[in-house]
Amino acid sequence: MRANKEADDENNLVTPTSLALSLAPPRAPPHDTAHRLFLLSQNPRKQQHKQKQHKHRHEEEENHHDDNVPCPRYKIKLQKSRKMLQKLSKHKNVLRDLPHPHLPVGPELADRITRKIGTSLPLATQNKLRDDGYFRSIADTLVTVSVPSMAVTNPGAVVKYLGLEDCRTNIRYGKHRMQQMHLYEPPSLKENRGGRRRFHRGLLFFVHGGAWGSGLPWMYRLVALPFLEIGMSVVVVGYRTYPDANVDGQISDLELAASDLSRRRPDLWQRPTPPPPSNAAATNTNTTTTTTNNDDDEWLGVCLMGHSSGAHIALLMLVDRMTSKLDHLTTSTTTTATTNESIRMDFDSFVGLSGPYTISHHFDYEAARGVEELSPMKPACGHSRSHFDFYSPAIRFSNYLTTTTTTTPTTTPSCISPCNGMLLVHGIEDSTVPFTATAEAAMRLRLCGITSCEELYVAKTGHQDAILHIMLGGR
């Protein structure tokens, strides 16, 4: 009985942390506002000294208000809210009966630290750190410095990391130093039992994260390990990060890497052709059937996977491919498009790990943490709310469908989906990118007709834990 209770607690998605994250901005009022104090059943009288500073200004605005001129709706709401709070502030006991059950009283320690940094550093300094590449240098240095501590806590991972060096191949697909990818292939495709040939089973195309402004392929080498064990090859793609490229440039790098790899190694992403059966196997139908249906030789396809900002730009690349395919199907250039796409690497599945797919909402979340001007997301995604929506994959595809009039019933998104299946994974206690980002994106994609989109939420898992589970073999 006790073991069953512990198992239920381990898989429980409803925790105080997950409930607090579900109410993170913009889904709840910001900290230190009168509205939030009211929801938290705190006495707004603590803010009276602030209200007194603006009392005369408010009274002056109300006295000079002309009754013949209609008052904006938001001003009417603010006036009603202020009067209500002033009445409630006189009755402390009333507020005690109205507590919000899940809203946190204040920001967590990590958020308090980042908010302190955001308010202490001048705006020009924050932008300089971001736009001159210092953010990238600091972030990459912190990861490099943390490697020794990881070696102490996970000595087995260090041995595996060094062992992967023998099956690594560096491929440069552009002139920039970041335009390179690390290819890992299974060290042997031979089985000991009878020396039977084991077929190549597929390819993982992995896009690392780093807040659009940091990250290098070597940091994610251990991602390849579980996929190599099942006979898949893995390519960890490096791309230009901000300030060397914005989101458009990063998507272009992914397409360029995929095109270069498909040209160099078509055997990695194309289903292998089984060799003809030998004379002995040809005379024995049972042996032939066993070889054909062996699970070890099952083709797993080409999987596109991304973590954090890497999941965001990878999904944007798929949306661009989908809209391009829709455009080609409704024009007279179908033959030309088919010829050009025949040499392009197609993806059979997509896995997104802890991705911030709705940029405008994530900007509000970063603003609550005090890092919106230090994070490369704002300049990489275009600075404005309209650009934030344009660089949000699900919103971009939804807007495309609503503004394009050439789509016909025979070219629905479900029948031209860029991959056969989509899986969005998120840690339920992710304080860097809240799990609601995955929930919103999945809902929008399904409303657009992508019925193959599934969600998976992992209990007691943070932002980095989602990728570390893969790199280190689980919890």
PDB file of N, CA, C and O in Angstrom, residues 363-428:
ATOM      1  N   PHE A 363       7.802  35.951 -23.626  1.00  0.00           N
ATOM      2  CA  PHE A 363       8.383  37.260 -23.318  1.00  0.00           C
ATOM      3  C   PHE A 363       7.801  37.805 -22.018  1.00  0.00           C
ATOM      4  O   PHE A 363       8.524  38.354 -21.174  1.00  0.00           O
ATOM      5  N   ASP A 364       6.480  37.654 -21.831  1.00  0.00           N
ATOM      6  CA  ASP A 364       5.863  38.084 -20.583  1.00  0.00           C
ATOM      7  C   ASP A 364       6.413  37.293 -19.401  1.00  0.00           C
ATOM      8  O   ASP A 364       6.608  37.845 -18.305  1.00  0.00           O
ATOM      9  N   TYR A 365       6.656  36.020 -19.617  1.00  0.00           N
ATOM     10  CA  TYR A 365       7.204  35.192 -18.541  1.00  0.00           C
ATOM     11  C   TYR A 365       8.635  35.630 -18.206  1.00  0.00           C
ATOM     12  O   TYR A 365       9.005  35.702 -17.031  1.00  0.00           O
ATOM     13  N   GLU A 366       9.435  35.918 -19.234  1.00  0.00           N
ATOM     14  CA  GLU A 366      10.794  36.406 -18.990  1.00  0.00           C
ATOM     15  C   GLU A 366      10.777  37.775 -18.307  1.00  0.00           C
ATOM     16  O   GLU A 366      11.638  38.070 -17.466  1.00  0.00           O
ATOM     17  N   ALA A 367       9.797  38.606 -18.664  1.00  0.00           N
ATOM     18  CA  ALA A 367       9.696  39.925 -18.021  1.00  0.00           C
ATOM     19  C   ALA A 367       9.403  39.780 -16.538  1.00  0.00           C
ATOM     20  O   ALA A 367       9.905  40.554 -15.719  1.00  0.00           O
ATOM     21  N   ALA A 368       8.594  38.792 -16.166  1.00  0.00           N
ATOM     22  CA  ALA A 368       8.307  38.561 -14.755  1.00  0.00           C
ATOM     23  C   ALA A 368       9.555  38.106 -14.009  1.00  0.00           C
ATOM     24  O   ALA A 368       9.695  38.371 -12.812  1.00  0.00           O
ATOM     25  N   ARG A 369      10.460  37.445 -14.695  1.00  0.00           N
ATOM     26  CA  ARG A 369      11.716  37.004 -14.087  1.00  0.00           C
ATOM     27  C   ARG A 369      12.794  38.088 -14.149  1.00  0.00           C
ATOM     28  O   ARG A 369      13.851  37.930 -13.538  1.00  0.00           O
ATOM     29  N   GLY A 370      12.549  39.153 -14.917  1.00  0.00           N
ATOM     30  CA  GLY A 370      13.502  40.247 -15.008  1.00  0.00           C
ATOM     31  C   GLY A 370      14.631  40.026 -15.988  1.00  0.00           C
ATOM     32  O   GLY A 370      15.673  40.683 -15.894  1.00  0.00           O
ATOM     33  N   VAL A 371      14.476  39.132 -16.956  1.00  0.00           N
ATOM     34  CA  VAL A 371      15.568  38.819 -17.891  1.00  0.00           C
ATOM     35  C   VAL A 371      15.192  39.132 -19.338  1.00  0.00           C
ATOM     36  O   VAL A 371      15.909  38.733 -20.258  1.00  0.00           O
ATOM     37  N   GLU A 372      14.088  39.859 -19.542  1.00  0.00           N
ATOM     38  CA  GLU A 372      13.619  40.060 -20.913  1.00  0.00           C
ATOM     39  C   GLU A 372      14.578  40.895 -21.753  1.00  0.00           C
ATOM     40  O   GLU A 372      14.638  40.732 -22.978  1.00  0.00           O
ATOM     41  N   GLU A 373      15.347  41.794 -21.129  1.00  0.00           N
ATOM     42  CA  GLU A 373      16.285  42.621 -21.877  1.00  0.00           C
ATOM     43  C   GLU A 373      17.671  41.995 -21.960  1.00  0.00           C
ATOM     44  O   GLU A 373      18.498  42.412 -22.764  1.00  0.00           O
ATOM     45  N   LEU A 374      17.926  41.000 -21.141  1.00  0.00           N
ATOM     46  CA  LEU A 374      19.210  40.301 -21.171  1.00  0.00           C
ATOM     47  C   LEU A 374      19.157  39.072 -22.070  1.00  0.00           C
ATOM     48  O   LEU A 374      20.168  38.676 -22.653  1.00  0.00           O
ATOM     49  N   SER A 375      17.982  38.487 -22.205  1.00  0.00           N
ATOM     50  CA  SER A 375      17.820  37.290 -23.030  1.00  0.00           C
ATOM     51  C   SER A 375      17.885  37.639 -24.510  1.00  0.00           C
ATOM     52  O   SER A 375      17.338  38.659 -24.948  1.00  0.00           O
ATOM     53  N   PRO A 376      18.522  36.795 -25.334  1.00  0.00           N
ATOM     54  CA  PRO A 376      18.570  37.058 -26.778  1.00  0.00           C
ATOM     55  C   PRO A 376      17.238  36.840 -27.492  1.00  0.00           C
ATOM     56  O   PRO A 376      17.139  37.119 -28.676  1.00  0.00           O
ATOM     57  N   MET A 377      16.207  36.353 -26.798  1.00  0.00           N
ATOM     58  CA  MET A 377      14.958  36.035 -27.469  1.00  0.00           C
ATOM     59  C   MET A 377      14.329  37.255 -28.135  1.00  0.00           C
ATOM     60  O   MET A 377      13.859  37.181 -29.275  1.00  0.00           O
ATOM     61  N   LYS A 378      14.304  38.384 -27.429  1.00  0.00           N
ATOM     62  CA  LYS A 378      13.637  39.574 -27.963  1.00  0.00           C
ATOM     63  C   LYS A 378      14.238  40.030 -29.280  1.00  0.00           C
ATOM     64  O   LYS A 378      13.501  40.184 -30.268  1.00  0.00           O
ATOM     65  N   PRO A 379      15.550  40.264 -29.391  1.00  0.00           N
ATOM     66  CA  PRO A 379      16.084  40.684 -30.693  1.00  0.00           C
ATOM     67  C   PRO A 379      16.079  39.562 -31.730  1.00  0.00           C
ATOM     68  O   PRO A 379      15.918  39.821 -32.930  1.00  0.00           O
ATOM     69  N   ALA A 380      16.270  38.314 -31.293  1.00  0.00           N
ATOM     70  CA  ALA A 380      16.296  37.208 -32.256  1.00  0.00           C
ATOM     71  C   ALA A 380      14.936  36.984 -32.893  1.00  0.00           C
ATOM     72  O   ALA A 380      14.848  36.497 -34.025  1.00  0.00           O
ATOM     73  N   CYS A 381      13.869  37.362 -32.172  1.00  0.00           N
ATOM     74  CA  CYS A 381      12.507  37.145 -32.672  1.00  0.00           C
ATOM     75  C   CYS A 381      11.828  38.433 -33.118  1.00  0.00           C
ATOM     76  O   CYS A 381      10.604  38.449 -33.290  1.00  0.00           O
ATOM     77  N   GLY A 382      12.576  39.521 -33.292  1.00  0.00           N
ATOM     78  CA  GLY A 382      12.018  40.665 -33.989  1.00  0.00           C
ATOM     79  C   GLY A 382      11.574  41.848 -33.177  1.00  0.00           C
ATOM     80  O   GLY A 382      10.994  42.788 -33.731  1.00  0.00           O
ATOM     81  N   HIS A 383      11.749  41.854 -31.835  1.00  0.00           N
ATOM     82  CA  HIS A 383      11.518  43.023 -30.973  1.00  0.00           C
ATOM     83  C   HIS A 383      10.049  43.366 -30.733  1.00  0.00           C
ATOM     84  O   HIS A 383       9.720  43.920 -29.691  1.00  0.00           O
ATOM     85  N   SER A 384       9.128  43.096 -31.647  1.00  0.00           N
ATOM     86  CA  SER A 384       7.751  43.569 -31.499  1.00  0.00           C
ATOM     87  C   SER A 384       6.792  42.400 -31.317  1.00  0.00           C
ATOM     88  O   SER A 384       7.108  41.248 -31.627  1.00  0.00           O
ATOM     89  N   ARG A 385       5.589  42.707 -30.824  1.00  0.00           N
ATOM     90  CA  ARG A 385       4.573  41.671 -30.596  1.00  0.00           C
ATOM     91  C   ARG A 385       4.137  41.010 -31.904  1.00  0.00           C
ATOM     92  O   ARG A 385       3.877  39.812 -31.947  1.00  0.00           O
ATOM     93  N   SER A 386       4.045  41.795 -32.959  1.00  0.00           N
ATOM     94  CA  SER A 386       3.653  41.214 -34.250  1.00  0.00           C
ATOM     95  C   SER A 386       4.702  40.224 -34.738  1.00  0.00           C
ATOM     96  O   SER A 386       4.358  39.164 -35.283  1.00  0.00           O
ATOM     97  N   HIS A 387       5.972  40.557 -34.544  1.00  0.00           N
ATOM     98  CA  HIS A 387       7.027  39.625 -34.920  1.00  0.00           C
ATOM     99  C   HIS A 387       7.034  38.407 -34.000  1.00  0.00           C
ATOM    100  O   HIS A 387       7.332  37.292 -34.443  1.00  0.00           O
ATOM    101  N   PHE A 388       6.719  38.601 -32.719  1.00  0.00           N
ATOM    102  CA  PHE A 388       6.654  37.471 -31.799  1.00  0.00           C
ATOM    103  C   PHE A 388       5.618  36.453 -32.275  1.00  0.00           C
ATOM    104  O   PHE A 388       5.858  35.240 -32.245  1.00  0.00           O
ATOM    105  N   ASP A 389       4.462  36.938 -32.740  1.00  0.00           N
ATOM    106  CA  ASP A 389       3.437  36.025 -33.252  1.00  0.00           C
ATOM    107  C   ASP A 389       3.892  35.358 -34.541  1.00  0.00           C
ATOM    108  O   ASP A 389       3.597  34.181 -34.780  1.00  0.00           O
ATOM    109  N   PHE A 390       4.603  36.123 -35.377  1.00  0.00           N
ATOM    110  CA  PHE A 390       5.080  35.549 -36.640  1.00  0.00           C
ATOM    111  C   PHE A 390       6.083  34.431 -36.395  1.00  0.00           C
ATOM    112  O   PHE A 390       6.132  33.455 -37.149  1.00  0.00           O
ATOM    113  N   TYR A 391       6.885  34.552 -35.337  1.00  0.00           N
ATOM    114  CA  TYR A 391       7.887  33.532 -35.040  1.00  0.00           C
ATOM    115  C   TYR A 391       7.388  32.497 -34.029  1.00  0.00           C
ATOM    116  O   TYR A 391       8.191  31.738 -33.499  1.00  0.00           O
ATOM    117  N   SER A 392       6.087  32.467 -33.787  1.00  0.00           N
ATOM    118  CA  SER A 392       5.484  31.408 -32.986  1.00  0.00           C
ATOM    119  C   SER A 392       4.920  30.361 -33.951  1.00  0.00           C
ATOM    120  O   SER A 392       4.021  30.677 -34.736  1.00  0.00           O
ATOM    121  N   PRO A 393       5.437  29.128 -33.955  1.00  0.00           N
ATOM    122  CA  PRO A 393       5.085  28.159 -35.008  1.00  0.00           C
ATOM    123  C   PRO A 393       3.591  27.923 -35.164  1.00  0.00           C
ATOM    124  O   PRO A 393       3.056  27.997 -36.280  1.00  0.00           O
ATOM    125  N   ALA A 394       2.891  27.639 -34.066  1.00  0.00           N
ATOM    126  CA  ALA A 394       1.467  27.322 -34.174  1.00  0.00           C
ATOM    127  C   ALA A 394       0.659  28.532 -34.609  1.00  0.00           C
ATOM    128  O   ALA A 394      -0.276  28.417 -35.410  1.00  0.00           O
ATOM    129  N   ILE A 395       1.003  29.722 -34.092  1.00  0.00           N
ATOM    130  CA  ILE A 395       0.287  30.933 -34.481  1.00  0.00           C
ATOM    131  C   ILE A 395       0.554  31.266 -35.944  1.00  0.00           C
ATOM    132  O   ILE A 395      -0.351  31.675 -36.682  1.00  0.00           O
ATOM    133  N   ARG A 396       1.796  31.076 -36.388  1.00  0.00           N
ATOM    134  CA  ARG A 396       2.107  31.351 -37.792  1.00  0.00           C
ATOM    135  C   ARG A 396       1.292  30.454 -38.715  1.00  0.00           C
ATOM    136  O   ARG A 396       0.719  30.922 -39.707  1.00  0.00           O
ATOM    137  N   PHE A 397       1.210  29.174 -38.386  1.00  0.00           N
ATOM    138  CA  PHE A 397       0.462  28.267 -39.250  1.00  0.00           C
ATOM    139  C   PHE A 397      -1.030  28.569 -39.188  1.00  0.00           C
ATOM    140  O   PHE A 397      -1.727  28.510 -40.211  1.00  0.00           O
ATOM    141  N   SER A 398      -1.533  28.905 -38.014  1.00  0.00           N
ATOM    142  CA  SER A 398      -2.946  29.256 -37.891  1.00  0.00           C
ATOM    143  C   SER A 398      -3.276  30.506 -38.697  1.00  0.00           C
ATOM    144  O   SER A 398      -4.300  30.555 -39.404  1.00  0.00           O
ATOM    145  N   ASN A 399      -2.433  31.519 -38.614  1.00  0.00           N
ATOM    146  CA  ASN A 399      -2.653  32.743 -39.391  1.00  0.00           C
ATOM    147  C   ASN A 399      -2.553  32.475 -40.890  1.00  0.00           C
ATOM    148  O   ASN A 399      -3.281  33.081 -41.686  1.00  0.00           O
ATOM    149  N   TYR A 400      -1.662  31.564 -41.276  1.00  0.00           N
ATOM    150  CA  TYR A 400      -1.543  31.224 -42.690  1.00  0.00           C
ATOM    151  C   TYR A 400      -2.846  30.613 -43.211  1.00  0.00           C
ATOM    152  O   TYR A 400      -3.324  30.958 -44.297  1.00  0.00           O
ATOM    153  N   LEU A 401      -3.424  29.713 -42.423  1.00  0.00           N
ATOM    154  CA  LEU A 401      -4.657  29.055 -42.862  1.00  0.00           C
ATOM    155  C   LEU A 401      -5.826  30.025 -42.921  1.00  0.00           C
ATOM    156  O   LEU A 401      -6.703  29.891 -43.784  1.00  0.00           O
ATOM    157  N   THR A 402      -5.863  30.987 -42.011  1.00  0.00           N
ATOM    158  CA  THR A 402      -6.987  31.919 -41.995  1.00  0.00           C
ATOM    159  C   THR A 402      -6.864  33.021 -43.034  1.00  0.00           C
ATOM    160  O   THR A 402      -7.873  33.610 -43.426  1.00  0.00           O
ATOM    161  N   THR A 403      -5.658  33.307 -43.496  1.00  0.00           N
ATOM    162  CA  THR A 403      -5.474  34.387 -44.472  1.00  0.00           C
ATOM    163  C   THR A 403      -5.313  33.878 -45.886  1.00  0.00           C
ATOM    164  O   THR A 403      -5.430  34.646 -46.836  1.00  0.00           O
ATOM    165  N   THR A 404      -5.044  32.575 -46.049  1.00  0.00           N
ATOM    166  CA  THR A 404      -4.863  32.009 -47.381  1.00  0.00           C
ATOM    167  C   THR A 404      -6.191  31.466 -47.878  1.00  0.00           C
ATOM    168  O   THR A 404      -6.830  30.647 -47.215  1.00  0.00           O
ATOM    169  N   THR A 405      -6.592  31.914 -49.043  1.00  0.00           N
ATOM    170  CA  THR A 405      -7.884  31.508 -49.611  1.00  0.00           C
ATOM    171  C   THR A 405      -7.750  30.444 -50.678  1.00  0.00           C
ATOM    172  O   THR A 405      -8.739  30.016 -51.245  1.00  0.00           O
ATOM    173  N   THR A 406      -6.505  30.010 -50.956  1.00  0.00           N
ATOM    174  CA  THR A 406      -6.309  29.054 -52.046  1.00  0.00           C
ATOM    175  C   THR A 406      -6.377  27.618 -51.576  1.00  0.00           C
ATOM    176  O   THR A 406      -6.312  26.708 -52.378  1.00  0.00           O
ATOM    177  N   THR A 407      -6.486  27.395 -50.228  1.00  0.00           N
ATOM    178  CA  THR A 407      -6.533  26.034 -49.718  1.00  0.00           C
ATOM    179  C   THR A 407      -7.856  25.394 -50.080  1.00  0.00           C
ATOM    180  O   THR A 407      -8.922  25.977 -49.901  1.00  0.00           O
ATOM    181  N   THR A 408      -7.809  24.194 -50.568  1.00  0.00           N
ATOM    182  CA  THR A 408      -8.989  23.449 -50.957  1.00  0.00           C
ATOM    183  C   THR A 408      -9.203  22.289 -50.009  1.00  0.00           C
ATOM    184  O   THR A 408      -8.298  21.886 -49.284  1.00  0.00           O
ATOM    185  N   PRO A 409     -10.408  21.686 -49.982  1.00  0.00           N
ATOM    186  CA  PRO A 409     -10.644  20.547 -49.095  1.00  0.00           C
ATOM    187  C   PRO A 409      -9.722  19.374 -49.345  1.00  0.00           C
ATOM    188  O   PRO A 409      -9.525  18.548 -48.473  1.00  0.00           O
ATOM    189  N   THR A 410      -9.164  19.262 -50.550  1.00  0.00           N
ATOM    190  CA  THR A 410      -8.288  18.131 -50.844  1.00  0.00           C
ATOM    191  C   THR A 410      -6.860  18.376 -50.392  1.00  0.00           C
ATOM    192  O   THR A 410      -6.035  17.487 -50.480  1.00  0.00           O
ATOM    193  N   THR A 411      -6.568  19.577 -49.894  1.00  0.00           N
ATOM    194  CA  THR A 411      -5.211  19.878 -49.419  1.00  0.00           C
ATOM    195  C   THR A 411      -5.258  20.316 -47.977  1.00  0.00           C
ATOM    196  O   THR A 411      -4.808  21.387 -47.620  1.00  0.00           O
ATOM    197  N   THR A 412      -5.893  19.507 -47.148  1.00  0.00           N
ATOM    198  CA  THR A 412      -5.959  19.811 -45.727  1.00  0.00           C
ATOM    199  C   THR A 412      -4.606  19.593 -45.089  1.00  0.00           C
ATOM    200  O   THR A 412      -3.810  18.782 -45.562  1.00  0.00           O
ATOM    201  N   PRO A 413      -4.304  20.281 -43.983  1.00  0.00           N
ATOM    202  CA  PRO A 413      -3.010  20.131 -43.335  1.00  0.00           C
ATOM    203  C   PRO A 413      -2.728  18.705 -42.897  1.00  0.00           C
ATOM    204  O   PRO A 413      -1.582  18.274 -42.879  1.00  0.00           O
ATOM    205  N   SER A 414      -3.766  17.935 -42.516  1.00  0.00           N
ATOM    206  CA  SER A 414      -3.526  16.587 -42.019  1.00  0.00           C
ATOM    207  C   SER A 414      -2.973  15.667 -43.081  1.00  0.00           C
ATOM    208  O   SER A 414      -2.248  14.722 -42.779  1.00  0.00           O
ATOM    209  N   CYS A 415      -3.283  15.926 -44.350  1.00  0.00           N
ATOM    210  CA  CYS A 415      -2.811  15.022 -45.402  1.00  0.00           C
ATOM    211  C   CYS A 415      -1.466  15.458 -45.969  1.00  0.00           C
ATOM    212  O   CYS A 415      -0.881  14.727 -46.758  1.00  0.00           O
ATOM    213  N   ILE A 416      -0.965  16.628 -45.604  1.00  0.00           N
ATOM    214  CA  ILE A 416       0.348  17.054 -46.083  1.00  0.00           C
ATOM    215  C   ILE A 416       1.256  17.396 -44.913  1.00  0.00           C
ATOM    216  O   ILE A 416       2.157  18.191 -45.041  1.00  0.00           O
ATOM    217  N   SER A 417       0.976  16.817 -43.762  1.00  0.00           N
ATOM    218  CA  SER A 417       1.803  17.071 -42.583  1.00  0.00           C
ATOM    219  C   SER A 417       3.250  16.728 -42.892  1.00  0.00           C
ATOM    220  O   SER A 417       3.534  15.721 -43.545  1.00  0.00           O
ATOM    221  N   PRO A 418       4.205  17.565 -42.448  1.00  0.00           N
ATOM    222  CA  PRO A 418       5.608  17.326 -42.770  1.00  0.00           C
ATOM    223  C   PRO A 418       6.182  16.087 -42.104  1.00  0.00           C
ATOM    224  O   PRO A 418       7.285  15.672 -42.424  1.00  0.00           O
ATOM    225  N   CYS A 419       5.470  15.492 -41.156  1.00  0.00           N
ATOM    226  CA  CYS A 419       5.944  14.267 -40.525  1.00  0.00           C
ATOM    227  C   CYS A 419       4.742  13.442 -40.089  1.00  0.00           C
ATOM    228  O   CYS A 419       3.624  13.944 -39.972  1.00  0.00           O
ATOM    229  N   ASN A 420       4.991  12.164 -39.854  1.00  0.00           N
ATOM    230  CA  ASN A 420       3.905  11.251 -39.528  1.00  0.00           C
ATOM    231  C   ASN A 420       3.424  11.398 -38.089  1.00  0.00           C
ATOM    232  O   ASN A 420       2.286  11.032 -37.788  1.00  0.00           O
ATOM    233  N   GLY A 421       4.279  11.872 -37.211  1.00  0.00           N
ATOM    234  CA  GLY A 421       3.893  12.008 -35.815  1.00  0.00           C
ATOM    235  C   GLY A 421       4.658  13.116 -35.132  1.00  0.00           C
ATOM    236  O   GLY A 421       5.825  13.366 -35.445  1.00  0.00           O
ATOM    237  N   MET A 422       3.994  13.791 -34.198  1.00  0.00           N
ATOM    238  CA  MET A 422       4.623  14.862 -33.438  1.00  0.00           C
ATOM    239  C   MET A 422       4.392  14.587 -31.955  1.00  0.00           C
ATOM    240  O   MET A 422       3.269  14.291 -31.537  1.00  0.00           O
ATOM    241  N   LEU A 423       5.461  14.702 -31.173  1.00  0.00           N
ATOM    242  CA  LEU A 423       5.381  14.499 -29.737  1.00  0.00           C
ATOM    243  C   LEU A 423       6.034  15.692 -29.044  1.00  0.00           C
ATOM    244  O   LEU A 423       7.214  15.980 -29.271  1.00  0.00           O
ATOM    245  N   LEU A 424       5.270  16.383 -28.210  1.00  0.00           N
ATOM    246  CA  LEU A 424       5.768  17.522 -27.445  1.00  0.00           C
ATOM    247  C   LEU A 424       5.898  17.099 -25.987  1.00  0.00           C
ATOM    248  O   LEU A 424       4.900  16.740 -25.348  1.00  0.00           O
ATOM    249  N   VAL A 425       7.127  17.122 -25.477  1.00  0.00           N
ATOM    250  CA  VAL A 425       7.439  16.656 -24.119  1.00  0.00           C
ATOM    251  C   VAL A 425       7.811  17.866 -23.264  1.00  0.00           C
ATOM    252  O   VAL A 425       8.541  18.756 -23.718  1.00  0.00           O
ATOM    253  N   HIS A 426       7.319  17.856 -22.021  1.00  0.00           N
ATOM    254  CA  HIS A 426       7.638  18.988 -21.140  1.00  0.00           C
ATOM    255  C   HIS A 426       7.655  18.519 -19.696  1.00  0.00           C
ATOM    256  O   HIS A 426       6.810  17.721 -19.272  1.00  0.00           O
ATOM    257  N   GLY A 427       8.630  19.007 -18.951  1.00  0.00           N
ATOM    258  CA  GLY A 427       8.673  18.774 -17.518  1.00  0.00           C
ATOM    259  C   GLY A 427       7.646  19.619 -16.802  1.00  0.00           C
ATOM    260  O   GLY A 427       7.519  20.818 -17.065  1.00  0.00           O
ATOM    261  N   ILE A 428       6.912  18.998 -15.899  1.00  0.00           N
ATOM    262  CA  ILE A 428       5.791  19.697 -15.266  1.00  0.00           C
ATOM    263  C   ILE A 428       6.280  20.758 -14.299  1.00  0.00           C
ATOM    264  O   ILE A 428       5.523  21.676 -13.945  1.00  0.00           O
TER     265      ILE A 428
END
